[in-house]
């Protein structure tokens, strides 16, 4: 007989049989391996799937063979599916186009056959805490938080209904987000006690075989079988001596006959890939080291701090030497530095494998593989474990907004079609980034991306993500040639990609449910309302939004003469964020450090940085101005800009060189040539030695940044509920504000210093100076007495109940706190 769910028939599976010799080439005739306890709907069309729109009936039946009766648990699933009311017909139709991993044998948990409910910690197996993804809420609280959203209720309620429909479908046909997000236990290489199962979703391929070192790259040796739903599969039994049929470290690929011709591809779910010396293409690597060689985590993950101070970094360029740095060197050299500087989180770029080094890690080719340029997967784990020992969170810069258009190494045209993981035509291509755009309405794309996010958290113990390019995801125009003014019509209309927003809601649901301490940060320049509100309340679910407007504003201001700096404009930009939605502020982005752009330090000091940064030489007015404003810009950004702060490595001391990745000459189609840099790594490194050298002015800038981080660590002013801006004086060029228990006084005037300058405050008492940008240690002129005491006077001033008098030197920022004695 056959199994039937919601009108779909599935053949009963014939038992797998091996020849007497155990020859694995006779063992690849299995389409499905049913598990009674997890019967579900399987599928496949290459169609763009839209919830609520019925598909045609062409894929709704399968031939019936066999005479096996379903078990009681199967009958319950069948009953639930059969009881779908007429209104749920669309859901059933939509489910027909999913490929359920539950109809495939687990074969094992993952490479290495580790138990999913346990984690190695401190050398022992310890049970994980129970993790739970809560059901969807009403999604209505967003209207209480922001009543203006009611004018767009139709769009927002539709968005939430699509999210709930997707949750319902995943719950009904995949067993929930928890099971759905463990695709890496079903696809790719799955090691079990008896052998290796390899599965790949490639519906466009006409034939497929697994090739590699293990079978001398013979395409006829291990031919795969394809089920009617586009999943190719092969089982390789252990060798006669019980050893793995594919040795650890072997190169592997899948050869497919596709509509575009014969192609060898790296498996989509590969866990490691390597470019051999002298070769252009990468090779997938079967990575399954012996248990005694696997890294064992020794340290528990720290809890997320109340306020995040993030040090953004890139492993490859983290050396002072012109070379590609390694995970182990970053672990031993960079992590202690980051801790000493006062940051409590490290955000690492370019972790996912990317064939093109100069893409900064944003043109991902192998989503489940850590970049092999920097070392092995186990060395990355040791880096993360060391960070946890130091109390540092480790955030990963994850790229789910687009993928490399590399056909040779990546997902592009993986099965020879344009529509496999991506939208077709122009919608599937980002013309500015020259990359492919995911189809977030595809069931298997959702499985792939959700599983990818979970993989990095589960396997590597990352503490969260910075999601790249979220603005590009949320709008069909990708934010290109678009100005966001704050008008709500810009966010909730036909330009919104609801499928992509629903994916972001799902991935936040998954992360915050299964990893409650994990942090998610979204790179969104648009200011999408509800972005930082929990999914259950109707939001997108991120913990933080990157406050990208701040860095853009500083570039705009730095192009002006000092007298044209507007204090109100600075304050407005820093504080212009949505209530109850937290932001990560930063003064400058990593993009500004790239060749062709300018960091804040270079905007301020330009070529003088090359000749006048030694303390034994006279300074210049440009250097004095640059150092003073560099410190003030960073302090006011962390002081007013958000609930978290981010710095790209090297910018803390005003790194003088841009980043120029190694590159050769590039010949354009018109015959012209863009000269390269002779593939040099000289400018693809960070000169931390400059910040450490106490005979250079860079050292004072680094010391100030360190003091600023430790000040926030002590007072936690970024997350305080108390914030009041008492003065924005355009004539004096002075800004005064309170944040937490501190009073910040900024004098941006280029020449005027103010004696007995009265500043308002909320709390009466004796104040002392706790940070002074003019301190000699920080490259200043020590014009403020560090031992002075400041006593408040009662009486309203600048709408504050108290005030005290200070000396405010030109181009200086001073922070005051109530004396503790």
XYZ file of N, CA and C in Angstrom, residues 539-727:
567
model
N 6.702 42.563 16.238
C 7.920 43.134 15.687
C 8.726 42.132 14.883
N 9.872 42.609 14.392
C 10.769 41.757 13.608
C 11.663 40.934 14.529
N 11.917 41.423 15.744
C 12.532 40.587 16.753
C 13.995 40.787 17.066
N 14.665 41.764 16.455
C 16.075 41.981 16.745
C 16.258 42.615 18.124
N 17.381 42.280 18.765
C 17.728 42.939 20.027
C 18.182 44.370 19.792
N 18.914 44.576 18.694
C 19.485 45.883 18.399
C 19.413 46.168 16.901
N 19.342 47.441 16.592
C 19.541 47.917 15.224
C 20.866 48.682 15.198
N 21.648 48.506 14.149
C 22.829 49.334 13.985
C 22.391 50.753 13.624
N 22.832 51.722 14.420
C 22.447 53.123 14.202
C 23.347 53.705 13.117
N 23.043 53.354 11.869
C 23.937 53.652 10.759
C 23.967 55.117 10.379
N 22.938 55.867 10.756
C 22.889 57.280 10.380
C 23.978 58.086 11.076
N 24.459 57.598 12.214
C 25.455 58.356 12.984
C 26.753 58.493 12.204
N 27.265 57.378 11.688
C 28.517 57.425 10.928
C 28.372 58.306 9.694
N 27.231 58.224 9.022
C 27.007 59.066 7.845
C 26.996 60.549 8.227
N 26.417 60.844 9.379
C 26.362 62.241 9.822
C 27.760 62.770 10.115
N 28.607 61.965 10.749
C 29.963 62.444 11.041
C 30.746 62.716 9.768
N 30.560 61.910 8.744
C 31.221 62.186 7.464
C 30.743 63.525 6.906
N 29.441 63.729 6.987
C 28.861 64.982 6.498
C 29.429 66.176 7.270
N 29.521 66.058 8.580
C 30.002 67.170 9.412
C 31.485 67.423 9.183
N 32.263 66.352 9.021
C 33.709 66.513 8.872
C 34.092 67.218 7.571
N 33.194 67.315 6.654
C 33.453 68.049 5.415
C 33.261 69.555 5.600
N 32.760 69.954 6.772
C 32.473 71.363 7.053
C 33.567 71.989 7.900
N 33.673 73.302 7.833
C 34.530 74.047 8.744
C 33.918 74.013 10.142
N 34.773 74.168 11.157
C 34.307 74.040 12.538
C 33.150 74.976 12.858
N 33.189 76.182 12.337
C 32.150 77.155 12.672
C 30.782 76.780 12.123
N 30.753 75.823 11.193
C 29.483 75.400 10.600
C 28.929 74.127 11.245
N 29.616 73.612 12.254
C 29.083 72.454 12.973
C 27.891 72.897 13.807
N 26.775 72.219 13.654
C 25.550 72.556 14.375
C 25.349 71.596 15.545
N 25.334 72.154 16.755
C 25.194 71.316 17.942
C 23.851 70.581 17.947
N 22.799 71.272 17.556
C 21.474 70.652 17.517
C 21.405 69.528 16.509
N 22.100 69.682 15.394
C 22.114 68.657 14.360
C 22.820 67.394 14.867
N 23.921 67.581 15.573
C 24.660 66.447 16.136
C 23.783 65.690 17.136
N 23.166 66.446 18.047
C 22.335 65.820 19.082
C 21.141 65.108 18.462
N 20.505 65.752 17.495
C 19.326 65.151 16.854
C 19.680 63.815 16.207
N 20.784 63.766 15.476
C 21.164 62.530 14.801
C 21.473 61.418 15.801
N 22.160 61.767 16.881
C 22.539 60.762 17.861
C 21.332 60.211 18.622
N 20.329 61.035 18.827
C 19.179 60.622 19.645
C 17.954 60.254 18.817
N 18.041 60.384 17.507
C 16.893 60.122 16.632
C 16.746 58.624 16.399
N 16.210 57.953 17.387
C 15.958 56.523 17.282
C 14.630 56.210 17.952
N 14.083 55.079 17.608
C 12.739 54.754 18.056
C 12.726 54.348 19.517
N 11.749 54.845 20.226
C 11.595 54.524 21.635
C 11.361 53.030 21.809
N 12.026 52.445 22.758
C 11.922 51.029 23.140
C 12.593 50.077 22.154
N 13.237 50.617 21.119
C 13.984 49.778 20.183
C 15.459 50.143 20.293
N 16.251 49.230 20.809
C 17.640 49.531 21.143
C 18.528 49.611 19.896
N 19.563 50.431 20.012
C 20.485 50.655 18.901
C 21.930 50.453 19.329
N 22.757 50.044 18.378
C 24.203 50.021 18.532
C 24.743 51.217 17.762
N 25.422 52.116 18.465
C 25.980 53.304 17.825
C 27.442 53.072 17.463
N 27.863 53.704 16.406
C 29.283 53.690 16.057
C 29.603 54.958 15.289
N 30.830 55.457 15.491
C 31.217 56.723 14.882
C 31.655 56.547 13.437
N 32.165 55.375 13.113
C 32.636 55.120 11.748
C 32.532 53.628 11.468
N 32.322 53.287 10.199
C 32.125 51.897 9.814
C 33.417 51.305 9.280
N 33.427 49.977 9.158
C 34.613 49.327 8.584
C 34.789 49.704 7.115
N 33.697 50.042 6.438
C 33.800 50.422 5.031
C 34.663 51.668 4.848
N 34.641 52.568 5.834
C 35.430 53.785 5.727
C 36.924 53.506 5.792
N 37.302 52.348 6.307
C 38.716 52.008 6.405
C 39.263 51.448 5.099
N 38.380 51.158 4.126
C 38.819 50.586 2.861
C 39.474 51.637 1.977
N 40.359 51.175 1.122
C 41.032 52.071 0.196
C 39.998 52.813 -0.648
N 40.222 54.111 -0.820
C 39.271 54.941 -1.555
C 38.334 55.698 -0.658
N 38.244 55.313 0.622
C 37.421 56.030 1.588
C 38.333 56.588 2.670
N 37.743 57.203 3.706
C 38.537 57.813 4.763
C 37.955 57.489 6.133
N 38.837 57.160 7.057
C 38.421 57.042 8.447
C 38.281 58.442 9.036
N 37.690 58.517 10.232
C 37.567 59.817 10.899
C 38.945 60.430 11.118
N 39.902 59.613 11.550
C 41.255 60.128 11.794
C 41.849 60.714 10.521
N 41.609 60.058 9.387
C 42.183 60.575 8.143
C 41.447 61.813 7.657
N 40.140 61.858 7.884
C 39.410 63.084 7.571
C 39.993 64.261 8.357
N 40.316 64.004 9.609
C 40.765 65.076 10.490
C 42.220 65.473 10.278
N 43.102 64.504 10.062
C 44.546 64.800 10.074
C 45.242 64.576 8.742
N 44.636 63.871 7.848
C 45.136 63.658 6.497
C 46.605 63.244 6.510
N 47.401 63.760 5.596
C 48.783 63.299 5.447
C 49.692 63.714 6.593
N 49.249 64.644 7.441
C 50.059 65.005 8.605
C 50.289 63.799 9.521
N 49.421 62.810 9.439
C 49.569 61.612 10.275
C 50.876 60.878 9.988
N 51.408 61.038 8.787
C 52.611 60.294 8.420
C 53.894 60.928 8.960
N 53.834 62.197 9.343
C 55.067 62.900 9.706
C 55.078 63.532 11.090
N 53.908 63.680 11.742
C 53.878 64.486 12.956
C 53.214 63.774 14.140
N 53.290 62.454 14.170
C 52.684 61.724 15.277
C 53.697 61.286 16.333
N 54.960 61.583 16.123
C 55.979 61.259 17.123
C 56.018 62.350 18.184
N 56.088 61.952 19.443
C 56.072 62.922 20.543
C 57.351 63.742 20.616
N 58.419 63.261 20.021
C 59.661 64.015 20.070
C 59.768 65.026 18.935
N 58.682 65.170 18.182
C 58.625 66.171 17.116
C 57.498 67.155 17.407
N 57.620 68.371 16.903
C 56.524 69.333 17.096
C 55.256 68.843 16.406
N 54.144 69.156 17.020
C 52.860 68.826 16.406
C 52.494 69.919 15.408
N 51.345 69.782 14.803
C 50.803 70.800 13.899
C 49.385 71.133 14.338
N 48.869 72.284 13.954
C 47.475 72.607 14.299
C 46.492 71.537 13.812
N 46.775 70.951 12.649
C 45.880 69.910 12.131
C 45.909 68.673 13.014
N 47.095 68.307 13.495
C 47.206 67.143 14.376
C 46.519 67.422 15.711
N 46.758 68.595 16.292
C 46.128 68.928 17.579
C 44.609 68.915 17.458
N 44.091 69.519 16.394
C 42.643 69.538 16.173
C 42.125 68.113 15.973
N 42.837 67.329 15.152
C 42.377 65.995 14.828
C 42.306 65.087 16.041
N 43.332 65.099 16.869
C 43.345 64.242 18.051
C 42.230 64.644 19.015
N 42.053 65.971 19.209
C 41.014 66.448 20.125
C 39.624 66.042 19.656
N 39.330 66.261 18.372
C 37.988 65.965 17.866
C 37.759 64.465 17.720
N 38.782 63.716 17.426
C 38.652 62.260 17.339
C 38.130 61.702 18.658
N 38.671 62.189 19.772
C 38.235 61.733 21.090
C 36.821 62.215 21.400
N 36.533 63.460 21.077
C 35.211 64.013 21.380
C 34.111 63.325 20.581
N 34.382 63.057 19.310
C 33.385 62.404 18.454
C 33.040 61.027 18.994
N 34.046 60.287 19.416
C 33.803 58.936 19.922
C 33.064 58.975 21.254
N 33.424 59.934 22.115
C 32.774 60.007 23.425
C 31.316 60.433 23.317
N 31.015 61.400 22.473
C 29.612 61.829 22.372
C 28.784 60.758 21.657
N 29.416 59.962 20.805
C 28.695 58.873 20.139
C 28.317 57.787 21.134
N 29.258 57.392 21.981
C 28.923 56.375 22.991
C 28.023 56.972 24.065
N 28.129 58.286 24.275
C 27.339 58.930 25.315
C 25.875 59.099 24.963
N 25.578 59.378 23.696
C 24.197 59.676 23.304
C 23.633 58.750 22.228
N 24.493 57.981 21.549
C 24.072 57.343 20.300
C 23.242 56.093 20.406
N 23.247 55.408 21.549
C 22.487 54.166 21.608
C 22.664 53.438 22.910
N 22.203 52.202 22.920
C 22.305 51.336 24.098
C 23.488 50.381 23.990
N 24.240 50.492 22.912
C 25.444 49.713 22.696
C 26.385 50.518 21.822
N 27.630 50.051 21.726
C 28.655 50.810 20.986
C 29.537 49.825 20.242
N 29.986 50.228 19.050
C 30.825 49.369 18.219
C 32.005 50.162 17.684
N 33.154 49.501 17.643
C 34.376 50.091 17.085
C 35.050 49.057 16.199
N 35.476 49.483 15.010
C 36.231 48.595 14.130
C 37.702 48.636 14.514
N 38.322 47.471 14.537
C 39.676 47.342 15.072
C 40.659 48.323 14.426
N 41.416 48.951 15.292
C 42.407 49.926 14.864
C 41.914 51.347 14.917
N 40.596 51.531 14.770
C 40.063 52.889 14.791
C 40.147 53.517 16.174
N 40.309 52.687 17.210
C 40.393 53.234 18.563
C 41.618 54.143 18.715
N 42.653 53.901 17.923
C 43.828 54.776 18.010
C 44.059 55.564 16.724
N 43.066 55.609 15.866
C 43.182 56.406 14.645
C 44.124 55.797 13.629
N 43.932 54.515 13.326
C 44.828 53.795 12.409
C 45.089 54.615 11.147
N 46.366 54.810 10.798
C 46.677 55.741 9.704
C 46.526 55.172 8.304
N 46.524 53.868 8.150
C 46.488 53.274 6.814
C 45.096 52.762 6.477
N 44.759 52.824 5.211
C 43.521 52.216 4.743
C 43.728 50.716 4.556
N 42.642 50.014 4.268
C 42.706 48.576 3.997
C 42.672 48.373 2.483
N 43.684 47.702 1.989
C 43.746 47.400 0.559
C 44.067 45.912 0.421
N 43.049 45.127 0.091
C 43.250 43.691 -0.043
C 44.199 43.395 -1.207
N 44.944 42.315 -1.116
C 45.847 41.957 -2.219
C 45.059 41.728 -3.508
N 45.546 42.311 -4.587
C 44.833 42.189 -5.857
C 45.788 42.414 -7.017
N 45.496 41.720 -8.095
C 46.267 41.908 -9.316
C 45.587 42.909 -10.228
N 46.183 43.158 -11.367
C 45.574 44.057 -12.342
C 44.275 43.442 -12.857
N 43.288 44.304 -13.092
C 41.990 43.838 -13.593
C 41.713 44.463 -14.946
N 41.486 43.617 -15.932
C 41.199 44.104 -17.281
C 39.692 44.156 -17.488
N 39.202 45.311 -17.866
C 37.782 45.510 -18.080
C 37.392 45.110 -19.505
N 36.083 44.859 -19.724
C 35.634 44.454 -21.063
C 35.996 45.452 -22.161
N 36.113 46.737 -21.807
C 36.439 47.742 -22.829
C 37.942 47.815 -23.121
N 38.710 46.945 -22.477
C 40.143 46.901 -22.736
C 40.996 47.666 -21.749
N 40.387 48.543 -20.987
C 41.151 49.303 -20.002
C 41.524 48.416 -18.824
N 42.541 48.832 -18.093
C 43.061 48.027 -16.995
C 43.034 48.833 -15.698
N 42.485 48.213 -14.653
C 42.543 48.798 -13.321
C 43.765 48.214 -12.626
N 44.747 49.043 -12.339
C 45.968 48.496 -11.743
C 45.720 47.925 -10.350
N 46.391 46.823 -10.041
C 46.290 46.221 -8.730
C 47.393 46.704 -7.816
N 47.676 45.931 -6.789
C 48.743 46.298 -5.850
C 49.801 45.203 -5.773
N 49.930 44.474 -6.883
C 50.910 43.398 -6.961
C 50.638 42.318 -5.917
N 49.331 42.129 -5.609
C 48.895 41.113 -4.645
C 49.595 41.260 -3.289
N 49.754 42.501 -2.885
C 50.469 42.802 -1.645
C 49.529 42.777 -0.436
N 50.046 42.288 0.693
C 49.314 42.305 1.959
C 49.756 43.476 2.846
N 50.563 44.358 2.312
C 51.136 45.422 3.134
C 50.079 46.309 3.761
N 48.995 46.557 3.037
C 47.933 47.417 3.563
C 46.724 46.605 4.037
N 46.909 45.293 4.125
C 45.813 44.444 4.592
C 46.177 43.872 5.955
N 46.434 44.763 6.883
C 46.826 44.408 8.242
C 46.485 45.578 9.147
N 46.656 45.397 10.432
C 46.388 46.447 11.416
C 47.653 46.694 12.229
N 48.086 47.937 12.270
C 49.341 48.307 12.924
C 49.102 48.613 14.403
N 48.801 47.565 15.146
C 48.561 47.740 16.581
C 49.810 48.232 17.311
N 50.969 48.015 16.708
C 52.196 48.492 17.320
C 52.214 50.011 17.437
N 51.499 50.697 16.563
C 51.440 52.166 16.632
C 50.660 52.612 17.861
N 49.547 51.958 18.133
C 48.764 52.307 19.311
C 49.468 51.965 20.609
N 50.333 50.952 20.566
C 51.045 50.525 21.774
C 52.298 51.348 22.043
N 52.805 52.038 21.030
C 54.066 52.768 21.163
C 53.849 54.053 21.974
N 54.410 54.111 23.184
C 54.171 55.271 24.054
C 54.918 56.514 23.597
N 55.706 56.406 22.528
C 56.400 57.572 21.981
C 55.660 58.169 20.783
N 54.466 57.618 20.486
C 53.649 58.132 19.390
C 52.330 58.681 19.926
N 51.775 59.632 19.227
C 50.505 60.233 19.646
C 49.327 59.266 19.488
N 49.486 58.232 18.688
C 48.447 57.215 18.580
C 48.167 56.579 19.945
N 49.209 56.479 20.747
C 49.073 55.829 22.047
C 48.083 56.577 22.939
N 48.128 57.903 22.925
C 47.192 58.683 23.728
C 45.752 58.481 23.292
N 45.535 58.352 21.991
C 44.190 58.114 21.483
C 43.681 56.746 21.919
N 44.573 55.763 21.912
C 44.196 54.429 22.370
C 43.905 54.418 23.867
N 44.708 55.135 24.639
C 44.483 55.211 26.077
C 43.132 55.863 26.392
N 42.765 56.847 25.598
C 41.468 57.498 25.818
C 40.329 56.533 25.533
N 40.419 55.803 24.430
C 39.358 54.867 24.104
C 39.225 53.812 25.198
N 40.339 53.360 25.719
C 40.306 52.380 26.796
C 39.639 52.957 28.038
N 39.980 54.181 28.380
C 39.359 54.826 29.547
C 37.862 55.015 29.333
N 37.474 55.326 28.114
C 36.059 55.523 27.783
C 35.276 54.217 27.960
N 35.852 53.103 27.516
C 35.179 51.817 27.670
C 35.047 51.438 29.141
N 36.095 51.651 29.903
C 36.047 51.300 31.325
C 35.103 52.217 32.101
N 34.960 53.448 31.640
C 33.990 54.356 32.261
C 32.579 53.802 32.083
N 32.270 53.344 30.874
C 30.938 52.784 30.631
C 30.745 51.492 31.421
N 31.793 50.701 31.531
C 31.700 49.468 32.291
C 31.357 49.754 33.752
N 31.904 50.814 34.288
C 31.674 51.146 35.699
C 30.297 51.749 35.925
N 29.873 52.635 35.033
C 28.641 53.402 35.281
C 27.439 52.919 34.473
N 27.654 52.076 33.448
C 26.546 51.559 32.624
C 25.601 52.654 32.144
N 26.171 53.760 31.713
C 25.327 54.891 31.322
C 24.566 54.644 30.029
N 25.065 53.755 29.154
C 24.378 53.550 27.878
C 22.988 52.952 28.046
N 22.793 52.172 29.087
C 21.502 51.505 29.280
C 20.677 52.140 30.390
N 21.097 53.287 30.859
C 20.329 53.961 31.900
C 19.031 54.538 31.332
N 18.000 54.510 32.135
C 16.724 55.102 31.727
C 16.776 56.628 31.774
N 17.759 57.150 32.479
C 17.833 58.607 32.652
C 18.725 59.231 31.586
N 18.132 60.054 30.759
C 18.887 60.826 29.764
C 18.204 62.187 29.605
N 18.995 63.241 29.743
C 18.431 64.585 29.596
C 19.479 65.490 28.972
N 19.097 66.134 27.890
C 19.990 67.074 27.207
C 19.591 68.487 27.632
N 20.444 69.119 28.409
C 20.094 70.418 28.989
C 20.600 71.598 28.182
N 21.590 71.371 27.297
C 22.126 72.520 26.558
C 22.642 72.092 25.195
